[in-house]
CSV table of N, CA, C and O in Angstrom, one decimal:
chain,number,residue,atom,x,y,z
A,279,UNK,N,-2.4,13.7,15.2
A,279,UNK,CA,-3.0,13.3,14.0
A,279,UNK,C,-1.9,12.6,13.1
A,279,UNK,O,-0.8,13.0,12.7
A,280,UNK,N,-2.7,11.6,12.9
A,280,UNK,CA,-1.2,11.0,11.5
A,280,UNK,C,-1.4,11.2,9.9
A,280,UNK,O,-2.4,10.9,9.2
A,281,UNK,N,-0.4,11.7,9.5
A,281,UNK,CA,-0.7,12.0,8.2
A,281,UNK,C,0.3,10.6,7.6
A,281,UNK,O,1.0,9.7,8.1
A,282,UNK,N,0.0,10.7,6.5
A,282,UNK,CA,0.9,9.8,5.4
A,282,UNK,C,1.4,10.3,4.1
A,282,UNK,O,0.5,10.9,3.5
A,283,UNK,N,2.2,10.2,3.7
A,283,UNK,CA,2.6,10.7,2.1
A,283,UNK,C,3.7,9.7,1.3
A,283,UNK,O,4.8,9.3,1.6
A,284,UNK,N,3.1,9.5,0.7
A,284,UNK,CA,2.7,8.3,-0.7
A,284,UNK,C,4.3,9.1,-1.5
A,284,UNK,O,4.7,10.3,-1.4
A,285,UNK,N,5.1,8.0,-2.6
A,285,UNK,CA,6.4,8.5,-3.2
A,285,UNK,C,6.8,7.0,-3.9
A,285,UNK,O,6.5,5.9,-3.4
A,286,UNK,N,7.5,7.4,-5.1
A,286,UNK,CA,8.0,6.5,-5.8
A,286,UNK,C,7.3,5.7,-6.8
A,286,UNK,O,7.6,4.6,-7.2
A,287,UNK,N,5.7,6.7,-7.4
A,287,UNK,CA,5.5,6.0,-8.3
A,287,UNK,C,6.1,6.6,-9.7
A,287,UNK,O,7.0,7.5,-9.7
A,288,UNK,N,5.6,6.2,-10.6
A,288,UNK,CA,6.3,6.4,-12.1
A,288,UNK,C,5.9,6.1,-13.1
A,288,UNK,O,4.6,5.9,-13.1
A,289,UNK,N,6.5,5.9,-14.5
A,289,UNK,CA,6.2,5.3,-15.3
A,289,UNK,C,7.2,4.1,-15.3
A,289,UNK,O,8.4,4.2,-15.0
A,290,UNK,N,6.7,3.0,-15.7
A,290,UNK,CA,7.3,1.2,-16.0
A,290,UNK,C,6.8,0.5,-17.0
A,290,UNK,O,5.7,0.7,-17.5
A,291,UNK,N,7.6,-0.4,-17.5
A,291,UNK,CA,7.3,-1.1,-18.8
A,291,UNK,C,7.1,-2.4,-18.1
A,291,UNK,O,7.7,-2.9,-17.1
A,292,UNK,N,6.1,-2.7,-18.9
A,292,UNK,CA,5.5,-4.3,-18.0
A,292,UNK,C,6.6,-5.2,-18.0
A,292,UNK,O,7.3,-5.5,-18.9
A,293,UNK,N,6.6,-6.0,-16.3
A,293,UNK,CA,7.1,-6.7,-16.2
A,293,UNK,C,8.2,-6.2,-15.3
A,293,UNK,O,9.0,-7.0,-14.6
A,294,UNK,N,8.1,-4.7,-15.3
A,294,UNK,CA,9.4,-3.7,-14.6
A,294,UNK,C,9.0,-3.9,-13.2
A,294,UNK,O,8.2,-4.8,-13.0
A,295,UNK,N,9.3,-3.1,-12.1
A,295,UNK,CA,9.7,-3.1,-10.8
A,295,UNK,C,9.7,-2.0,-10.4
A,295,UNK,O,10.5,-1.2,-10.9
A,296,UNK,N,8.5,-1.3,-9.2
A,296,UNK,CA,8.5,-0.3,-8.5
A,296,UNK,C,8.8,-0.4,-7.0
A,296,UNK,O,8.3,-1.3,-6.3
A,297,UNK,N,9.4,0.4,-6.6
A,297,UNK,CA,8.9,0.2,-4.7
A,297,UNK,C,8.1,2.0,-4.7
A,297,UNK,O,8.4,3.1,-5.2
A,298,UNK,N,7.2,1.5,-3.7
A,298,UNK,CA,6.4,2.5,-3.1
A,298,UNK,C,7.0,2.8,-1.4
A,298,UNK,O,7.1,2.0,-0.5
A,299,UNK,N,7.3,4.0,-1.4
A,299,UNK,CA,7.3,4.2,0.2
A,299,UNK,C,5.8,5.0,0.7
A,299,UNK,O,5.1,5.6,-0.1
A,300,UNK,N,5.7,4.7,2.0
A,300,UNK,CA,4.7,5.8,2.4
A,300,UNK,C,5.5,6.2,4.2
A,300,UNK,O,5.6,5.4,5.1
A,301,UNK,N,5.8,7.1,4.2
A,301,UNK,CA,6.5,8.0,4.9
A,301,UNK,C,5.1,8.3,6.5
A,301,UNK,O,4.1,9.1,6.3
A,302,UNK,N,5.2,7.8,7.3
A,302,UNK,CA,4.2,8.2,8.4
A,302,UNK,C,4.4,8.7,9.5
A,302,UNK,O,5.1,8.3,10.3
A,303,UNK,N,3.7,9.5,9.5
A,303,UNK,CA,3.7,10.9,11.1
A,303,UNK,C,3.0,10.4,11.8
A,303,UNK,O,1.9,9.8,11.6
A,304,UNK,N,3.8,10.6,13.3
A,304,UNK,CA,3.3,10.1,14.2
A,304,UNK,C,3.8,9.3,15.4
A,304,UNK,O,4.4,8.3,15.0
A,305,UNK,N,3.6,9.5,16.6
A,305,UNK,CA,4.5,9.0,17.6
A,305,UNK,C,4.8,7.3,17.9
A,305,UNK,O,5.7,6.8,18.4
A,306,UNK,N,3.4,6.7,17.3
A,306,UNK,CA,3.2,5.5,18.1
A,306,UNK,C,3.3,4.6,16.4
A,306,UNK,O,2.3,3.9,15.9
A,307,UNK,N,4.5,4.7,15.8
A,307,UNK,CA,4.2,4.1,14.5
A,307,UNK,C,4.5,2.7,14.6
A,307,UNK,O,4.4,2.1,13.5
A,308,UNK,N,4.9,1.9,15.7
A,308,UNK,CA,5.1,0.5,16.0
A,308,UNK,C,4.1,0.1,15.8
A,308,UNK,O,4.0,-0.8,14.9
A,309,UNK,N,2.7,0.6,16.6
A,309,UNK,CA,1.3,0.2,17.2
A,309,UNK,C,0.7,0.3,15.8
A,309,UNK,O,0.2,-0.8,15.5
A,310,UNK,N,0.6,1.0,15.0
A,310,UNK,CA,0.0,1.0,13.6
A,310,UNK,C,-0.2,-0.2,12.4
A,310,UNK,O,0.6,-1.0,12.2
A,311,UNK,N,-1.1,-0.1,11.9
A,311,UNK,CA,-1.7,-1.1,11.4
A,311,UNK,C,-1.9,-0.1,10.2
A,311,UNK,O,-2.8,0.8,10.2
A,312,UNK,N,-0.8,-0.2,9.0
A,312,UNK,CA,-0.6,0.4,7.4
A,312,UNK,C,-1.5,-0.6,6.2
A,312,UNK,O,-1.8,-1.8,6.5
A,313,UNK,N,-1.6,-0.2,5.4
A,313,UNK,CA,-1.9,-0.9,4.0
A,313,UNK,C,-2.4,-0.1,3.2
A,313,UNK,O,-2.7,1.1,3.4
A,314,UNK,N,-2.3,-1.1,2.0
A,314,UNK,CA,-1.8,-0.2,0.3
A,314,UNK,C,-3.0,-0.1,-0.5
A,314,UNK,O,-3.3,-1.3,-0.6
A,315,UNK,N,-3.8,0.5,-1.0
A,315,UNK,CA,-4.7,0.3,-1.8
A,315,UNK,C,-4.5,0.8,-3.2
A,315,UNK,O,-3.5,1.4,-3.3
A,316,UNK,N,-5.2,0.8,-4.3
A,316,UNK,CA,-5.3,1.3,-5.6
A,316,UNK,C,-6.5,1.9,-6.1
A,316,UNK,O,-7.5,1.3,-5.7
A,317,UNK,N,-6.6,2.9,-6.8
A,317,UNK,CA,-7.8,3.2,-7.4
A,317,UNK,C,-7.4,3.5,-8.9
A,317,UNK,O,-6.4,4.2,-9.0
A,318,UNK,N,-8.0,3.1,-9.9
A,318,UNK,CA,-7.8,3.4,-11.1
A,318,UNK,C,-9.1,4.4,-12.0
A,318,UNK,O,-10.2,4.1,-11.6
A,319,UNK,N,-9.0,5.1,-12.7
A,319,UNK,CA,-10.2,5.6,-13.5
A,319,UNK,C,-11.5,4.9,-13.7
A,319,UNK,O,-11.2,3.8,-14.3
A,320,UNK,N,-12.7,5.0,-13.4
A,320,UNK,CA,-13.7,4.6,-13.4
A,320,UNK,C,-13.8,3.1,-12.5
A,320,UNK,O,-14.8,2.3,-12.5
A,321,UNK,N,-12.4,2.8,-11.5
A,321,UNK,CA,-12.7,1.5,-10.9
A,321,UNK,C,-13.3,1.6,-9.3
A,321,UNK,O,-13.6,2.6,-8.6
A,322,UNK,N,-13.3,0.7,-9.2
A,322,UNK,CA,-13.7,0.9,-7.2
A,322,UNK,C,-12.3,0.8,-6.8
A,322,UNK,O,-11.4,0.5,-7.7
A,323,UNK,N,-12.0,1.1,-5.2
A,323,UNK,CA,-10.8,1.0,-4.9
A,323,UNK,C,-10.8,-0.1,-4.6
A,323,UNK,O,-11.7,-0.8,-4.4
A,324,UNK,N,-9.1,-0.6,-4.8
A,324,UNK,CA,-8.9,-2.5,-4.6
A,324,UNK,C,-7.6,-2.2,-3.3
A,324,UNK,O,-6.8,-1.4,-3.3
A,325,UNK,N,-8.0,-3.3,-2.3
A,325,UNK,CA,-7.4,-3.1,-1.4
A,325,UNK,C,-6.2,-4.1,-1.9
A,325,UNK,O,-6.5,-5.0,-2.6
A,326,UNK,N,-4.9,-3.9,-1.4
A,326,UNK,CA,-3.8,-4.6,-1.7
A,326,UNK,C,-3.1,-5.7,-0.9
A,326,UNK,O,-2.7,-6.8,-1.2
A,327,UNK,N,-2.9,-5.0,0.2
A,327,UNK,CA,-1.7,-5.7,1.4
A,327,UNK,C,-1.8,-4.8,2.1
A,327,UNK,O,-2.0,-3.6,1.8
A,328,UNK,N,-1.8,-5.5,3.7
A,328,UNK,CA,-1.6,-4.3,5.0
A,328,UNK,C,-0.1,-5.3,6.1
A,328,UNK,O,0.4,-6.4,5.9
A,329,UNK,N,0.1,-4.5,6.8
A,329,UNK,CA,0.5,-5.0,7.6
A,329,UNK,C,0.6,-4.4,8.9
A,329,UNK,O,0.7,-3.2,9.0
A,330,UNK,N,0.5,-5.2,10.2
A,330,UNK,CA,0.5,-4.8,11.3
A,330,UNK,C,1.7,-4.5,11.6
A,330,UNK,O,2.4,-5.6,11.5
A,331,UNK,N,2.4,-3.5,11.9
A,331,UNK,CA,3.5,-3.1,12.4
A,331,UNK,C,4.0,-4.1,14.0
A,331,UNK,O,5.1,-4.7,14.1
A,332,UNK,N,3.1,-4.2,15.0
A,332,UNK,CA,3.6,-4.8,16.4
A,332,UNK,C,4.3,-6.0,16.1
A,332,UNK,O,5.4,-6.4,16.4
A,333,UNK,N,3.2,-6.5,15.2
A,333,UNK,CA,3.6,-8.1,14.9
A,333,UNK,C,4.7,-8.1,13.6
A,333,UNK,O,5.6,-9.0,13.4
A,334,UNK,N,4.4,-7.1,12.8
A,334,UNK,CA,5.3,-8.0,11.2
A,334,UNK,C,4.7,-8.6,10.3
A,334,UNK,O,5.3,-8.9,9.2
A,335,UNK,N,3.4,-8.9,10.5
A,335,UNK,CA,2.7,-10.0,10.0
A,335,UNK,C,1.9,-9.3,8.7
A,335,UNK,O,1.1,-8.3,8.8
A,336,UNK,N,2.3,-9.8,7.6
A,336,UNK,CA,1.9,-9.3,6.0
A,336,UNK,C,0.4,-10.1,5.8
A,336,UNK,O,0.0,-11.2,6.2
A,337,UNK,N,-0.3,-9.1,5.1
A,337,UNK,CA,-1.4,-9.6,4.5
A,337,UNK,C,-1.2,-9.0,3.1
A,337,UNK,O,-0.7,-7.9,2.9
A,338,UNK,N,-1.7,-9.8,2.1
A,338,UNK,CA,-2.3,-9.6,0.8
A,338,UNK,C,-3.5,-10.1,0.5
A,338,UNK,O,-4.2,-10.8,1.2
A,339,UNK,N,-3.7,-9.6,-1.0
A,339,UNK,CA,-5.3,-10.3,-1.5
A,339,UNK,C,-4.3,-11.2,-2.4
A,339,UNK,O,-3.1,-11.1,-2.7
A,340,UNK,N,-5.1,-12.0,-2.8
A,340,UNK,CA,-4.7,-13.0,-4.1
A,340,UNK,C,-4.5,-12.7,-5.4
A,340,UNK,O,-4.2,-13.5,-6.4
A,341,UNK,N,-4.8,-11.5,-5.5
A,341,UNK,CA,-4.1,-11.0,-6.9
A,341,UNK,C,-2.9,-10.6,-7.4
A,341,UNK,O,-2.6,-10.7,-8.6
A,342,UNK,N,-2.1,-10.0,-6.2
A,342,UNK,CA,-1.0,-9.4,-5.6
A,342,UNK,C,-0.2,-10.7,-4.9
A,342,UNK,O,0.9,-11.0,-5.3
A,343,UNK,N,-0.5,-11.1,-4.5
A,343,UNK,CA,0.1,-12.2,-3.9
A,343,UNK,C,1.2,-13.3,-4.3
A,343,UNK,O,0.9,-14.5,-4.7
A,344,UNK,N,2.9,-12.6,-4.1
A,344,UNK,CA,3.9,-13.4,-4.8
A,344,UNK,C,4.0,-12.1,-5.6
A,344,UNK,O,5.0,-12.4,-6.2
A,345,UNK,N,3.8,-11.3,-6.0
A,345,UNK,CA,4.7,-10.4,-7.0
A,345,UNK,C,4.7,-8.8,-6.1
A,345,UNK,O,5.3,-7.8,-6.4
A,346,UNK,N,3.9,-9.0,-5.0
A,346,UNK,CA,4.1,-7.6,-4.1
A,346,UNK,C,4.4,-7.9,-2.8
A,346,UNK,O,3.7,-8.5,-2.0
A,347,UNK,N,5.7,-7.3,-2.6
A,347,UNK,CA,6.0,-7.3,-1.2
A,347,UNK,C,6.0,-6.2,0.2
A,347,UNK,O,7.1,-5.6,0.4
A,348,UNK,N,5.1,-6.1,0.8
A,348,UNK,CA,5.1,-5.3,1.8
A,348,UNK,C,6.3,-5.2,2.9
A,348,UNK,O,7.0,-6.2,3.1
A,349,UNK,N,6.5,-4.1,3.6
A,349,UNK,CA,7.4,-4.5,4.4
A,349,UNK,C,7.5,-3.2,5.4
A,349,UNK,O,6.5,-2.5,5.6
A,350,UNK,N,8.6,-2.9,6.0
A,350,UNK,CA,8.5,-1.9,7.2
A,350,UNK,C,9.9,-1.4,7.4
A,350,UNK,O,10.9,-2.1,7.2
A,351,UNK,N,9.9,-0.1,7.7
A,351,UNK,CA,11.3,0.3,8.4
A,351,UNK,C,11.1,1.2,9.5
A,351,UNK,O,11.1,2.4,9.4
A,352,UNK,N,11.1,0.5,10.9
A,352,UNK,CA,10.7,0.8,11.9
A,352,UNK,C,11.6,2.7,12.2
A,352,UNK,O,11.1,3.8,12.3
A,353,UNK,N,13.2,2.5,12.1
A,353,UNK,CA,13.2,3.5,12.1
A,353,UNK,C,13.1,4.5,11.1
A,353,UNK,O,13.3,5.7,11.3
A,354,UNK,N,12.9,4.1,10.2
A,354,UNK,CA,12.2,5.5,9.0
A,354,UNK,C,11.5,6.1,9.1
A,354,UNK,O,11.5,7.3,8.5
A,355,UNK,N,9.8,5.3,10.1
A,355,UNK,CA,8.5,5.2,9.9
A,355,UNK,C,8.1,5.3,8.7
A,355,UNK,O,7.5,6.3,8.3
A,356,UNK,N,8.5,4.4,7.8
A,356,UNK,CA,8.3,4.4,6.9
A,356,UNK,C,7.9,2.8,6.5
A,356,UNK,O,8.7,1.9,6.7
A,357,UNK,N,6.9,2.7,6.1
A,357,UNK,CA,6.1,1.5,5.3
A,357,UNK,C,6.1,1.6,3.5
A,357,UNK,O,5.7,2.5,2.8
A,358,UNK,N,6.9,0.3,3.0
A,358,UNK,CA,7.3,0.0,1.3
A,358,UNK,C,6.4,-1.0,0.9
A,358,UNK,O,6.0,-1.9,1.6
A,359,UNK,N,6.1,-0.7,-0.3
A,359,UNK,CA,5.5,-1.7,-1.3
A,359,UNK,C,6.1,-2.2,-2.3
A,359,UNK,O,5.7,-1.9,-3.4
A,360,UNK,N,7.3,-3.1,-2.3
A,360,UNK,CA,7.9,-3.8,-3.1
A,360,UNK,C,6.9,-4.4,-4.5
A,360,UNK,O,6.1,-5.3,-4.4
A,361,UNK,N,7.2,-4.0,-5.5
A,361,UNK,CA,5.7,-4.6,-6.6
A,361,UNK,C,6.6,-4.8,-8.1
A,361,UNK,O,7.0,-4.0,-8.9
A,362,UNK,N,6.7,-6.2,-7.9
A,362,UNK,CA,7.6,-6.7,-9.1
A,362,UNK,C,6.7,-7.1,-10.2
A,362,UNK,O,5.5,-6.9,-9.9
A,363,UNK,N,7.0,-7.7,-11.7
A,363,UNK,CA,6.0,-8.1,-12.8
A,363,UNK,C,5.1,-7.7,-13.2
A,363,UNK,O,4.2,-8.3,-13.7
A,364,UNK,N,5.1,-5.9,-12.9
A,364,UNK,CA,4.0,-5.2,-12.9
A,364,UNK,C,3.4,-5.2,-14.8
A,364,UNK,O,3.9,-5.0,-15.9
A,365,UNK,N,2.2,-5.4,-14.4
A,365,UNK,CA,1.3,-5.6,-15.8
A,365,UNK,C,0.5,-4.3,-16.1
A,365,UNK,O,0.2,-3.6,-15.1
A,366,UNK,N,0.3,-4.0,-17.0
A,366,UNK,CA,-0.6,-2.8,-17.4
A,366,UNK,C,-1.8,-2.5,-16.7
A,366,UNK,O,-2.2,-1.4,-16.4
A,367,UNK,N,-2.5,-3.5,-16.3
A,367,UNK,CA,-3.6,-3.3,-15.4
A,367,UNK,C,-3.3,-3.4,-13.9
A,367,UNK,O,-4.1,-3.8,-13.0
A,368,UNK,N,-2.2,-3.0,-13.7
A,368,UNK,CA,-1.7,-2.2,-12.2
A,368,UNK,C,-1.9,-0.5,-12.0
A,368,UNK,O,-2.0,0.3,-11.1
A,369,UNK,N,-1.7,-0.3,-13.5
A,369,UNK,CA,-1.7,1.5,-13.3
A,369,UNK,C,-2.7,2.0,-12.8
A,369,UNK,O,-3.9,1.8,-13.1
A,370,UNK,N,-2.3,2.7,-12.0
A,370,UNK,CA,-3.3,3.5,-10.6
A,370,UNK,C,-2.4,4.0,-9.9
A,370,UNK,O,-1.2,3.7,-9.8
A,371,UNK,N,-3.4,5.1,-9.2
A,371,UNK,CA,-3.1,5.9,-8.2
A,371,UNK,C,-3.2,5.0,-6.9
A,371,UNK,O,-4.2,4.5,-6.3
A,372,UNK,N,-1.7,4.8,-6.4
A,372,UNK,CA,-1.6,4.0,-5.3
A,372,UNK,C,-1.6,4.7,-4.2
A,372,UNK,O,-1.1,5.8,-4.4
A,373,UNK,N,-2.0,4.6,-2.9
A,373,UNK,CA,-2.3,5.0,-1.6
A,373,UNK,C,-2.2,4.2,-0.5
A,373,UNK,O,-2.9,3.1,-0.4
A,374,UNK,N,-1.1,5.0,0.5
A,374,UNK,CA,-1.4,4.2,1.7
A,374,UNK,C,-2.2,5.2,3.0
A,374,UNK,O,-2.4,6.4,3.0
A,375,UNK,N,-2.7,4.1,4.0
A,375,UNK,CA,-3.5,4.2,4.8
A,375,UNK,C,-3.3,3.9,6.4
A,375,UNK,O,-2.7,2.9,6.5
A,376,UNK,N,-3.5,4.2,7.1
A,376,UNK,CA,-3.7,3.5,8.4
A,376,UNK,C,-4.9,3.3,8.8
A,376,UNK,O,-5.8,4.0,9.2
A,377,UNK,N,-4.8,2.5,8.8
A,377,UNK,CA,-6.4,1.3,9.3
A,377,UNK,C,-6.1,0.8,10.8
A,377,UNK,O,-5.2,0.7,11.6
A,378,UNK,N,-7.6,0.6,10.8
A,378,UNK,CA,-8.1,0.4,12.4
A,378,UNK,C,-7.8,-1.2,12.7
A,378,UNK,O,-7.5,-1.6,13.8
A,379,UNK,N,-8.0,-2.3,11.2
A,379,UNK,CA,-7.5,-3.6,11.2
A,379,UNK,C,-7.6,-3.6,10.0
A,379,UNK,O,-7.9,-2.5,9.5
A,380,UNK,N,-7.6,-5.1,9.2
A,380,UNK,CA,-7.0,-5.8,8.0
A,380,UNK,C,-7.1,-6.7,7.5
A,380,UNK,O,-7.6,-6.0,6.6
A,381,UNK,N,-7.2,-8.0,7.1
A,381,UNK,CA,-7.6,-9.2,6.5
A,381,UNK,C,-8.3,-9.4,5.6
A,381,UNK,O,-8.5,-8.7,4.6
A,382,UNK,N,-8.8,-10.8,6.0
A,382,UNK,CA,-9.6,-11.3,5.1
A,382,UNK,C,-11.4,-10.5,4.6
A,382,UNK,O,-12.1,-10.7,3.6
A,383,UNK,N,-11.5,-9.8,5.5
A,383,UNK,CA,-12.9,-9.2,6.0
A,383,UNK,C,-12.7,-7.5,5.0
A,383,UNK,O,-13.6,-6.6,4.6
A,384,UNK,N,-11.2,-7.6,4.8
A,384,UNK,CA,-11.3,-6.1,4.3
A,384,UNK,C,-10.8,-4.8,5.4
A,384,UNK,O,-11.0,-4.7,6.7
A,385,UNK,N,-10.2,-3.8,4.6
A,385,UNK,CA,-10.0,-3.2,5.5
A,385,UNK,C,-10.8,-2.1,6.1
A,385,UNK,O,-11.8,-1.8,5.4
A,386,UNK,N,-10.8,-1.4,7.4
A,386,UNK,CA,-11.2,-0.6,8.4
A,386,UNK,C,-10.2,0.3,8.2
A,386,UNK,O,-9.1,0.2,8.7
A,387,UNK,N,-10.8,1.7,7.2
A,387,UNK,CA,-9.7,2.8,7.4
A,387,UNK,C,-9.6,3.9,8.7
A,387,UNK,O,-10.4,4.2,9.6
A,388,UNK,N,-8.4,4.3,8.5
A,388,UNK,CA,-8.6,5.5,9.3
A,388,UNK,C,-8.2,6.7,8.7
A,388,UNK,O,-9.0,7.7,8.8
A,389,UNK,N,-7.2,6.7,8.2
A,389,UNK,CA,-6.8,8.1,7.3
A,389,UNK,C,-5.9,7.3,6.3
A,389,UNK,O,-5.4,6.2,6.5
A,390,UNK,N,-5.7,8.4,5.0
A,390,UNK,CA,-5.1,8.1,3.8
A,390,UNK,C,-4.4,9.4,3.4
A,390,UNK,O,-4.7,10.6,3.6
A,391,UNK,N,-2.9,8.6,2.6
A,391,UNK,CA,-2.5,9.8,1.9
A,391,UNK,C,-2.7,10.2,0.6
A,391,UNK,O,-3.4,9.3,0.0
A,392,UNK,N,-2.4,11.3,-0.2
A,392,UNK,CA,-2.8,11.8,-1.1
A,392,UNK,C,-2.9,10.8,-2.4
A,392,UNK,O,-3.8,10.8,-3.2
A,393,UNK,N,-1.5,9.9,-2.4
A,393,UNK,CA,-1.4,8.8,-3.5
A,393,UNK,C,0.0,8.8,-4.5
A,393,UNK,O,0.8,9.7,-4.4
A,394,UNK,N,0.1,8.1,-5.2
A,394,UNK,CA,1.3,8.2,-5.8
A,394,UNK,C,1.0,7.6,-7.1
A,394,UNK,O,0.5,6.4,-6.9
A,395,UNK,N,1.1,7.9,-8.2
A,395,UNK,CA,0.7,7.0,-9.9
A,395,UNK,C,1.4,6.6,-10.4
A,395,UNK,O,2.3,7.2,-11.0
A,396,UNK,N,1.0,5.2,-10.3
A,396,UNK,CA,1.9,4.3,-11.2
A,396,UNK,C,1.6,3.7,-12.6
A,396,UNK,O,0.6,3.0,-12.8
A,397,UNK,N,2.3,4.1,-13.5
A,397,UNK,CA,1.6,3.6,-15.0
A,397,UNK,C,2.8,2.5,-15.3
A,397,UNK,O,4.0,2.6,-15.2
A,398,UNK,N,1.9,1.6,-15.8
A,398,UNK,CA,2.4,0.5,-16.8
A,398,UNK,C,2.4,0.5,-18.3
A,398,UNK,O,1.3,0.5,-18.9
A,399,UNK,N,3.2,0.5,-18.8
A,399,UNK,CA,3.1,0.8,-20.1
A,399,UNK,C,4.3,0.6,-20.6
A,399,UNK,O,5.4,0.8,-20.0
A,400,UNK,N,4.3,-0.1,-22.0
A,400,UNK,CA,5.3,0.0,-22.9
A,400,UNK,C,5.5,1.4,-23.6
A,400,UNK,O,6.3,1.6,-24.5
């Protein structure tokens, strides 16, 4: 079973700089296919960036896109969310996931971790 557990969110003043790790259990974490979502108070969840671990290959949505950087540390098993220029309407409970795939189409979950909160605020 893979679990995940979410770390490093906080409080930030707009414009500040967080990294998110998510820490992942599990034998085959090369083969895995991670990504970041958000949910905030009364919103739907907004999916963020995934990436396929075999390949390397980053996805984002276009909102995120140029101020968040996904990335990987094969031996940590550990998957980061680099998220610079953060604006007030970032604050949310951030969560990573392992999904079944990724893209343009949206993601296919498989399991999620608990989450980590990030507030923007002066």
């Amino acid at each position: 079973e893979v679990q995940l557990a979410e770390s490093g969110g906080g409080l930030v003043q707009p414009g500040g700089s967080l990294r998110l790790s998510c820490a992942v259990s599990g034998s085959s974490f090369g083969d895995y296919v991670i990504g970041w979502f958000r949910q905030a108070p009364g919103k739907e969840r907004e999916e963020l960036s995934c990436i396929v671990l075999s390949r390397g290959s980053p996805y984002y949505v276009p909102s995120v896109k140029g101020r968040f950087t996904i990335s990987s540390d094969n031996a940590k098993n550990t998957v980061y969310l680099q998220m610079n220029s953060l604006k007030p309407e970032d604050t949310a409970v951030y969560h990573c996931a392992r999904l079944f795939r990724c893209g343009e189409l949206g993601f296919e979950y498989d399991t999620w971790g608990q989450g980590t909160q990030v507030t923007v605020s002066s």
